[in-house]
CSV table of C-alpha atoms in Angstrom, one decimal:
chain,number,residue,atom,x,y,z
A,78,MET,CA,101.7,113.7,123.6
A,79,LEU,CA,103.1,113.0,120.1
A,80,ASP,CA,106.5,112.2,121.6
A,81,ILE,CA,104.9,109.8,124.0
A,82,MET,CA,102.9,108.1,121.3
A,83,LYS,CA,106.0,107.8,119.1
A,84,ALA,CA,107.9,106.2,122.0
A,85,ILE,CA,105.0,103.7,122.5
A,86,TYR,CA,105.0,102.8,118.8
A,87,ASP,CA,108.8,102.4,118.9
A,88,MET,CA,108.5,100.0,121.9
A,89,MET,CA,106.0,98.0,119.9
A,90,GLY,CA,108.7,97.5,117.3
A,91,LYS,CA,108.7,97.7,113.5
A,92,CYS,CA,107.4,94.1,113.1
A,93,THR,CA,103.7,94.8,113.7
A,94,TYR,CA,101.1,93.4,111.5
A,95,PRO,CA,99.7,95.2,109.6
A,96,VAL,CA,102.8,97.3,109.3
A,97,LEU,CA,102.3,100.7,110.8
A,98,LYS,CA,102.8,103.7,108.6
A,99,GLU,CA,105.1,106.6,109.6
A,100,GLU,CA,102.2,109.0,110.2
A,101,THR,CA,100.2,106.5,112.4
A,102,PRO,CA,101.4,108.0,115.8
A,103,ARG,CA,100.4,111.5,114.7
A,104,GLN,CA,97.0,110.3,113.5
A,105,HIS,CA,96.5,108.5,116.8
A,106,VAL,CA,97.3,111.7,118.7
A,107,GLU,CA,95.0,113.8,116.5
A,108,VAL,CA,92.1,111.4,117.1
A,109,PHE,CA,92.7,111.4,120.9
A,110,PHE,CA,92.7,115.2,121.0
A,111,GLN,CA,89.6,115.5,118.9
A,112,LYS,CA,87.8,113.2,121.3
A,113,MET,CA,89.1,115.0,124.4
A,114,ASP,CA,88.4,118.6,123.3
A,115,LYS,CA,84.8,118.5,124.4
A,116,ASN,CA,84.1,122.2,123.7
A,117,LYS,CA,86.1,122.2,120.4
A,118,ASP,CA,88.1,125.3,121.4
A,119,GLY,CA,91.4,123.8,120.3
A,120,VAL,CA,92.6,123.3,123.9
A,121,VAL,CA,92.4,120.1,126.0
A,122,THR,CA,92.1,121.2,129.6
A,123,ILE,CA,93.1,118.8,132.4
A,124,ASP,CA,89.4,118.3,133.2
A,125,GLU,CA,88.6,117.4,129.6
A,126,PHE,CA,91.6,115.0,129.6
A,127,ILE,CA,90.5,113.3,132.8
A,128,ASP,CA,86.9,113.1,131.8
A,129,SER,CA,87.8,111.6,128.4
A,130,CYS,CA,90.2,109.0,129.8
A,131,GLN,CA,87.7,107.9,132.4
A,132,ASN,CA,84.6,107.8,130.2
A,133,ASP,CA,85.7,106.9,126.7
A,134,GLU,CA,85.8,103.1,126.3
A,135,ASN,CA,88.0,103.3,123.2
A,136,ILE,CA,90.6,105.5,124.8
A,137,MET,CA,90.7,103.2,127.9
A,138,ARG,CA,91.1,100.1,125.6
A,139,SER,CA,93.9,101.8,123.7
A,140,MET,CA,95.7,102.7,127.0
A,141,HIS,CA,95.3,99.1,128.2
A,142,LEU,CA,97.0,97.7,125.1
A,143,PHE,CA,100.2,99.1,126.4
A,144,GLU,CA,100.1,98.0,130.1
A,145,ASN,CA,102.0,94.8,129.5
A,146,VAL,CA,104.4,96.1,126.8
A,147,LEU,CA,108.0,95.7,127.8
């Protein structure tokens, strides 16, 4: 997940405003995982992942930010 998030941030370019910090992709992934791990066991199951993606408005909005990025 971290590699994917880093790739997305790389595609966004280094000219974002405000300027993104080096640790931003890792922080973004950590927030996603905390939200997805419903039973707080340190593991995100496929069911937790799907449920989170379908039901969390912030995650869906974040995913939609990238749908038109080239």
